[in-house]
CSV table of C-alpha atoms and ligand atoms in Angstrom, one decimal:
chain,number,residue,atom,x,y,z
A,95,MET,CA,52.9,-8.1,0.4
A,96,ASN,CA,50.4,-7.2,-2.7
A,97,ASN,CA,49.7,-3.6,-3.3
A,98,LEU,CA,46.4,-3.8,-1.7
A,99,THR,CA,47.3,-5.2,1.6
A,100,TYR,CA,50.1,-2.5,1.4
A,101,GLN,CA,47.7,0.0,1.3
A,102,ILE,CA,45.4,-1.2,3.9
A,103,ARG,CA,48.4,-1.5,6.5
A,104,GLN,CA,49.5,2.4,5.6
A,105,LEU,CA,45.8,3.1,6.4
A,106,CYS,CA,45.8,1.3,9.4
A,107,GLU,CA,48.9,3.2,10.9
A,108,GLN,CA,47.7,7.0,9.8
A,109,LYS,CA,44.4,6.7,11.2
A,110,HIS,CA,45.4,4.7,14.5
A,111,ALA,CA,43.1,1.6,13.2
A,112,VAL,CA,43.3,-2.2,14.4
A,113,ILE,CA,41.8,-4.9,12.2
A,114,MET,CA,40.4,-7.9,14.1
A,115,ALA,CA,39.5,-11.2,12.2
A,116,HIS,CA,38.0,-14.4,13.3
A,117,TYR,CA,39.3,-17.6,11.9
A,118,TYR,CA,36.7,-18.1,9.5
A,119,THR,CA,37.5,-15.5,7.3
A,120,LEU,CA,39.6,-15.7,4.1
A,121,PRO,CA,43.2,-16.1,4.2
A,122,GLU,CA,44.1,-13.0,2.8
A,123,ILE,CA,41.9,-11.1,5.8
A,124,GLN,CA,43.6,-13.4,8.3
A,125,GLU,CA,47.2,-12.3,7.1
A,126,VAL,CA,46.5,-8.8,7.1
A,127,ALA,CA,44.9,-8.6,10.3
A,128,ASP,CA,46.7,-7.4,13.5
A,129,PHE,CA,44.6,-10.0,15.6
A,130,ILE,CA,42.8,-13.1,14.7
A,131,GLY,CA,40.8,-15.3,17.1
A,132,ASP,CA,38.1,-17.0,18.1
A,133,SER,CA,35.0,-15.3,19.6
A,134,LEU,CA,35.9,-15.1,23.0
A,135,ALA,CA,39.3,-13.6,22.1
A,136,LEU,CA,38.2,-11.3,19.6
A,137,ALA,CA,36.0,-9.9,22.7
A,138,GLN,CA,38.9,-10.2,25.0
A,139,LYS,CA,41.0,-8.2,22.6
A,140,ALA,CA,38.6,-5.4,22.3
A,141,LYS,CA,38.7,-5.1,26.1
A,142,THR,CA,42.2,-4.2,26.2
A,143,ILE,CA,43.0,-2.7,22.7
A,144,GLU,CA,44.5,0.8,22.3
A,145,ALA,CA,43.4,2.4,18.9
A,146,ASP,CA,41.0,4.9,17.6
A,147,ILE,CA,39.2,2.7,15.1
A,148,ILE,CA,38.4,-1.0,15.1
A,149,VAL,CA,37.9,-3.0,12.1
A,150,LEU,CA,36.3,-6.1,12.6
A,151,CYS,CA,36.3,-8.7,9.9
A,152,GLY,CA,33.8,-11.6,10.8
A,153,VAL,CA,30.1,-11.1,11.0
A,154,HIS,CA,27.7,-8.4,12.4
A,155,PHE,CA,27.3,-9.6,15.7
A,156,MET,CA,31.1,-9.7,16.1
A,157,GLY,CA,31.4,-5.9,15.0
A,158,GLU,CA,28.3,-5.1,17.3
A,159,THR,CA,29.9,-7.0,20.7
A,160,ALA,CA,33.2,-5.1,19.9
A,161,LYS,CA,31.1,-1.6,20.0
A,162,ILE,CA,29.3,-2.7,23.0
A,163,ILE,CA,32.8,-3.4,24.9
A,164,CYS,CA,34.4,0.0,23.2
A,165,PRO,CA,31.7,2.5,23.1
A,166,ASP,CA,34.1,5.4,22.6
A,167,LYS,CA,35.7,3.7,19.6
A,168,LYS,CA,34.9,4.0,16.0
A,169,VAL,CA,34.1,0.3,15.0
A,170,LEU,CA,33.6,-0.5,11.4
A,171,VAL,CA,32.8,-3.8,9.6
A,172,PRO,CA,33.9,-4.5,5.8
A,173,ASP,CA,30.1,-5.4,4.9
A,174,LEU,CA,27.1,-4.7,6.9
A,175,ASN,CA,25.4,-7.8,5.2
A,176,ALA,CA,27.5,-10.2,6.8
A,177,GLY,CA,25.0,-11.7,9.0
A,178,CYS,CA,24.8,-14.9,11.1
A,179,SER,CA,21.7,-17.6,11.1
A,180,LEU,CA,22.2,-18.4,14.4
A,181,ALA,CA,22.1,-14.8,16.0
A,182,ASP,CA,19.0,-14.6,13.4
A,183,SER,CA,17.1,-17.6,15.0
A,184,CYS,CA,16.5,-15.5,18.1
A,185,GLU,CA,14.9,-12.3,18.2
A,186,ALA,CA,14.6,-10.5,21.6
A,187,LYS,CA,10.8,-10.3,21.8
A,188,ALA,CA,10.3,-14.3,21.4
A,189,LEU,CA,13.1,-14.4,24.2
A,190,SER,CA,11.5,-12.0,26.2
A,191,GLN,CA,8.2,-14.3,26.2
A,192,LEU,CA,10.2,-17.1,27.0
A,193,LYS,CA,11.7,-15.4,30.1
A,194,ALA,CA,8.0,-14.1,31.2
A,195,GLN,CA,7.2,-18.0,31.1
A,196,HIS,CA,10.3,-18.6,33.4
A,197,PRO,CA,10.4,-15.6,35.8
A,198,ASN,CA,13.3,-17.4,38.0
A,199,ALA,CA,15.3,-18.6,35.3
A,200,LEU,CA,18.9,-17.1,34.4
A,201,VAL,CA,19.6,-16.4,31.0
A,202,ILE,CA,22.8,-17.7,29.5
A,203,SER,CA,23.2,-16.6,25.6
A,204,TYR,CA,25.9,-17.6,23.0
A,205,ILE,CA,27.8,-14.4,21.9
A,206,ASN,CA,26.2,-15.1,18.3
A,207,THR,CA,23.0,-13.0,19.3
A,208,THR,CA,22.3,-9.6,18.5
A,209,ALA,CA,23.0,-6.6,21.0
A,210,ALA,CA,19.1,-6.5,21.9
A,211,VAL,CA,19.4,-10.4,23.0
A,212,LYS,CA,22.4,-9.7,24.9
A,213,ALA,CA,20.6,-6.8,26.6
A,214,LEU,CA,18.2,-9.5,27.8
A,215,THR,CA,20.7,-11.8,28.8
A,216,ASP,CA,22.4,-12.5,32.4
A,217,ILE,CA,25.8,-14.0,31.1
A,218,VAL,CA,27.0,-14.3,27.7
A,219,VAL,CA,29.1,-17.2,26.6
A,220,THR,CA,31.0,-18.7,23.8
A,221,SER,CA,32.0,-22.0,22.9
A,222,SER,CA,35.4,-21.8,24.5
A,223,ASN,CA,34.0,-20.9,27.8
A,224,ALA,CA,30.1,-22.0,28.0
A,225,GLU,CA,31.0,-25.2,29.8
A,226,LYS,CA,33.1,-23.5,32.4
A,227,ILE,CA,30.7,-20.7,33.0
A,228,VAL,CA,27.7,-23.1,33.3
A,229,LYS,CA,29.6,-25.3,35.9
A,230,GLN,CA,29.8,-22.2,38.1
A,231,ILE,CA,26.0,-21.8,38.5
A,232,PRO,CA,24.5,-23.6,41.6
A,233,THR,CA,22.9,-26.6,40.2
A,234,GLU,CA,19.4,-25.8,41.8
A,235,GLN,CA,19.3,-22.7,39.2
A,236,GLU,CA,16.7,-23.0,36.2
A,237,ILE,CA,18.7,-21.8,33.3
A,238,ILE,CA,17.6,-20.8,29.8
A,239,PHE,CA,20.2,-21.3,27.2
A,240,GLY,CA,20.1,-20.0,23.5
A,241,PRO,CA,20.1,-19.7,20.9
A,242,ASP,CA,22.2,-22.7,19.5
A,243,ARG,CA,20.3,-25.6,20.9
A,244,ASN,CA,23.6,-28.1,19.6
A,245,LEU,CA,25.8,-26.3,21.9
A,246,GLY,CA,23.2,-26.1,24.4
A,247,ALA,CA,22.4,-29.9,24.1
A,248,TYR,CA,25.9,-30.6,24.3
A,249,ILE,CA,26.6,-28.5,27.6
A,250,ASN,CA,23.7,-30.5,28.9
A,251,LYS,CA,25.2,-33.5,28.4
A,252,VAL,CA,28.7,-32.6,29.7
A,253,THR,CA,27.5,-31.1,32.9
A,254,GLY,CA,24.6,-33.2,33.5
A,255,ARG,CA,21.9,-30.2,33.7
A,256,LYS,CA,18.8,-29.9,32.0
A,257,MET,CA,18.7,-26.1,30.9
A,258,ILE,CA,15.8,-25.2,28.5
A,259,LEU,CA,17.2,-24.6,25.5
A,260,TRP,CA,16.2,-22.2,22.7
A,261,GLU,CA,15.6,-23.9,19.2
A,262,GLY,CA,18.0,-22.2,17.1
A,263,CYS,CA,21.0,-23.2,15.1
A,264,CYS,CA,23.8,-22.2,12.6
A,265,GLN,CA,22.8,-23.4,9.4
A,266,VAL,CA,26.1,-23.9,8.5
A,267,HIS,CA,27.3,-26.5,11.0
A,268,ASN,CA,23.7,-27.8,11.5
A,269,SER,CA,23.9,-29.1,8.0
A,270,ILE,CA,26.7,-31.2,8.4
A,271,GLN,CA,25.4,-35.0,8.4
A,272,PRO,CA,27.0,-37.7,10.1
A,273,GLU,CA,27.3,-39.8,7.0
A,274,GLN,CA,29.8,-37.2,5.7
A,275,ILE,CA,32.1,-37.8,8.6
A,276,GLU,CA,31.7,-41.6,8.3
A,277,GLU,CA,32.8,-41.5,4.7
A,278,LEU,CA,36.0,-39.5,5.6
A,279,LYS,CA,36.5,-41.8,8.6
A,280,GLN,CA,36.6,-44.6,6.3
A,281,GLN,CA,39.1,-42.9,3.9
A,282,TYR,CA,41.2,-42.0,6.7
A,283,PRO,CA,41.1,-44.2,9.2
A,284,HIS,CA,43.8,-43.1,11.4
A,285,ALA,CA,42.5,-39.4,11.4
A,286,ILE,CA,41.6,-37.6,14.5
A,287,VAL,CA,37.9,-36.2,14.1
A,288,LEU,CA,37.9,-32.6,15.2
A,289,ALA,CA,34.3,-30.9,15.7
A,290,HIS,CA,32.7,-27.8,16.6
A,291,PRO,CA,29.6,-28.2,19.2
A,292,GLU,CA,27.3,-26.0,16.9
A,293,CYS,CA,27.4,-29.5,14.9
A,294,ASN,CA,24.1,-31.8,15.5
A,295,GLY,CA,24.2,-34.7,18.2
A,296,THR,CA,24.5,-37.2,15.7
A,297,VAL,CA,27.7,-35.5,14.1
A,298,LEU,CA,29.4,-35.0,17.7
A,299,GLU,CA,28.7,-38.8,18.9
A,300,LYS,CA,31.7,-39.2,15.7
A,301,ALA,CA,34.2,-36.5,17.2
A,302,ASP,CA,37.2,-37.3,19.0
A,303,VAL,CA,37.7,-33.7,19.9
A,304,ILE,CA,34.7,-31.1,20.5
A,305,GLY,CA,35.5,-27.6,21.2
A,306,SER,CA,35.6,-23.9,19.7
A,307,THR,CA,37.5,-22.9,16.8
A,308,ALA,CA,40.6,-21.9,19.2
A,309,ALA,CA,40.4,-25.0,20.9
A,310,LEU,CA,40.3,-27.5,17.9
A,311,LEU,CA,43.5,-25.2,16.9
A,312,ASN,CA,45.2,-25.6,19.9
A,313,PHE,CA,44.4,-29.6,20.1
A,314,ALA,CA,46.0,-29.8,16.7
A,315,LYS,CA,49.1,-27.7,17.6
A,316,SER,CA,49.8,-29.5,20.8
A,317,HIS,CA,49.3,-33.0,19.6
A,318,ASP,CA,51.6,-35.4,17.4
A,319,TYR,CA,48.6,-36.8,15.3
A,320,GLU,CA,49.3,-36.4,11.6
A,321,GLN,CA,45.7,-36.4,10.1
A,322,TYR,CA,42.6,-34.4,10.9
A,323,ILE,CA,39.0,-34.4,9.6
A,324,VAL,CA,38.1,-30.8,10.4
A,325,VAL,CA,34.1,-30.7,11.2
A,326,THR,CA,33.8,-26.8,11.1
A,327,GLU,CA,33.9,-24.0,8.9
A,328,SER,CA,36.7,-24.4,6.4
A,329,GLY,CA,38.3,-21.0,6.9
A,330,ILE,CA,40.1,-22.5,10.2
A,331,MET,CA,42.1,-24.7,7.4
A,332,HIS,CA,44.1,-21.6,6.8
A,333,GLU,CA,45.6,-21.3,10.6
A,334,LEU,CA,45.8,-25.1,10.9
A,335,GLN,CA,48.1,-25.4,8.0
A,336,LYS,CA,50.0,-22.5,8.7
A,337,HIS,CA,50.8,-23.6,12.3
A,338,CYS,CA,51.1,-27.3,11.2
A,339,PRO,CA,52.7,-27.8,8.0
A,340,ASP,CA,53.8,-31.0,8.2
A,341,LYS,CA,49.9,-32.5,9.1
A,342,GLN,CA,47.3,-33.2,7.1
A,343,PHE,CA,44.0,-31.6,7.6
A,344,ILE,CA,40.8,-32.9,5.7
A,345,PRO,CA,37.8,-30.4,5.6
A,346,VAL,CA,34.2,-31.3,5.8
A,347,GLY,CA,33.5,-28.6,3.4
A,348,ALA,CA,31.2,-26.1,5.3
A,349,ILE,CA,31.4,-22.8,4.1
A,350,CYS,CA,30.0,-19.7,6.0
A,351,LYS,CA,29.1,-17.1,3.1
A,352,ASP,CA,28.6,-14.2,5.7
A,353,MET,CA,31.8,-14.8,6.7
A,354,GLN,CA,33.3,-14.7,3.3
A,355,LEU,CA,31.9,-11.4,2.9
A,356,SER,CA,34.7,-9.4,4.3
A,357,THR,CA,37.3,-9.2,1.1
A,358,LEU,CA,40.4,-7.1,0.9
A,359,ASP,CA,38.7,-4.8,-1.4
A,360,LYS,CA,36.1,-4.0,1.0
A,361,LEU,CA,38.3,-3.9,4.1
A,362,TYR,CA,40.4,-1.3,2.0
A,363,ASN,CA,37.4,0.8,1.3
A,364,CYS,CA,35.7,0.8,5.1
A,365,LEU,CA,39.3,2.2,6.4
A,366,LEU,CA,39.6,4.6,3.5
A,367,THR,CA,35.8,6.1,4.0
A,368,GLU,CA,35.4,4.9,7.6
A,369,GLN,CA,32.1,3.4,6.7
A,370,PRO,CA,30.2,1.4,7.0
A,371,GLU,CA,30.4,2.0,11.0
A,372,ILE,CA,28.4,0.0,13.8
A,373,GLN,CA,26.0,1.6,15.9
A,374,VAL,CA,24.4,0.4,18.9
A,375,ASP,CA,21.5,2.1,20.9
A,376,ALA,CA,23.1,3.2,24.1
A,377,GLU,CA,20.6,1.8,26.7
A,378,ILE,CA,20.9,-1.7,25.0
A,379,ALA,CA,24.6,-1.1,24.6
A,380,ALA,CA,24.7,-0.6,28.5
A,381,LYS,CA,22.7,-3.8,29.5
A,382,ALA,CA,24.5,-6.0,27.0
A,383,ARG,CA,27.9,-4.8,28.3
A,384,GLN,CA,27.0,-6.0,31.7
A,385,SER,CA,26.4,-9.9,30.4
A,386,ILE,CA,29.3,-9.4,28.2
A,387,ASP,CA,31.6,-8.3,31.4
A,388,LYS,CA,29.8,-10.8,33.4
A,389,MET,CA,31.3,-13.8,30.8
A,390,LEU,CA,34.4,-12.0,30.9
A,391,SER,CA,34.9,-11.7,34.8
A,392,MET,CA,34.0,-15.8,34.8
A,393,SER,CA,36.0,-17.1,31.7
B,208,LIG,P1,34.1,-19.8,18.0
B,208,LIG,O1,35.2,-19.1,17.2
B,208,LIG,O2,33.9,-19.1,19.3
B,208,LIG,O3,34.4,-21.3,18.1
B,208,LIG,O4,32.7,-19.4,17.0
B,208,LIG,C1,32.4,-20.1,15.9
B,208,LIG,C2,31.4,-19.4,15.1
B,208,LIG,O5,30.5,-19.9,14.3
B,208,LIG,C3,31.7,-17.8,15.3
B,208,LIG,O6,30.8,-17.6,14.6
B,209,LIG,FE1,27.1,-17.7,12.6
B,209,LIG,FE2,27.4,-20.2,11.9
B,209,LIG,FE3,28.3,-18.5,10.2
B,209,LIG,FE4,29.4,-18.8,12.5
B,209,LIG,S1,29.6,-20.1,11.0
B,209,LIG,S2,29.0,-16.9,11.6
B,209,LIG,S3,27.7,-19.4,13.7
B,209,LIG,S4,26.4,-19.0,10.2
């Protein structure tokens, strides 16, 4: 354990703080964290966690989600500038306008959204549970699904629904091109292609396995294939290689710069100063909590 990591752990103990991190964060952040997971696991963990302080290493909406779930806890993030292009692609005002055009529609939103968008949402989903939750909604019920059009189109395809899709996307996943997968498949013809559903449909067509970060990890851990082409953000490589040291993982090379803003230095300072802290307007948080709780009860 290096000195900074040791000091971070010391501060956690002194302050009764818990560090939670997403699989896309830097390897050293994943190593120092108490808990790492996909977006669903982070939300589920927040629900049961015993601590005075939660430090969320990931992007802003993840900290906000933890604060909504745990209003009485102090929720800190190492860098307030860690945003998400997908969450940015849907503003609450524009979603209200779409809702007004479809007054009977149920609104299902991906967890990669602001608290204000969650407050306008009936059910939040993640890529781990979107299919399962949509399948629980009666087929005649009209649904607005946002903001990720790629995940929405994928769910429409596997469920046969015709949900109204918001035109948003994750710039990191959406910029992956099918030609990149083709090239890697030619170099590694026996490799299994693991892809995240935030990728474009033309990329997903080339995948053997489509799933959330946790689902992709579980697939690699529980199967005997030796090579995998990894079509999602490269931070996941750390956990893949840690759990499957004898397997070969070939990343497509997608980097989320926002996820990399959580560094050990910033994490240490954040624990020391208890800043920056996430705050969510109480009225918005109360509404957003209902759509998150709905997700947790349907997962
Ligand atoms: P999951 O970890 O839920 O698959 O989400 C991926 C992602 O892009 C998080 O921002
Ligand atoms: Fe947002 Fe995409 Fe980064 Fe995930 S990978 S945090 S969806 S920009």
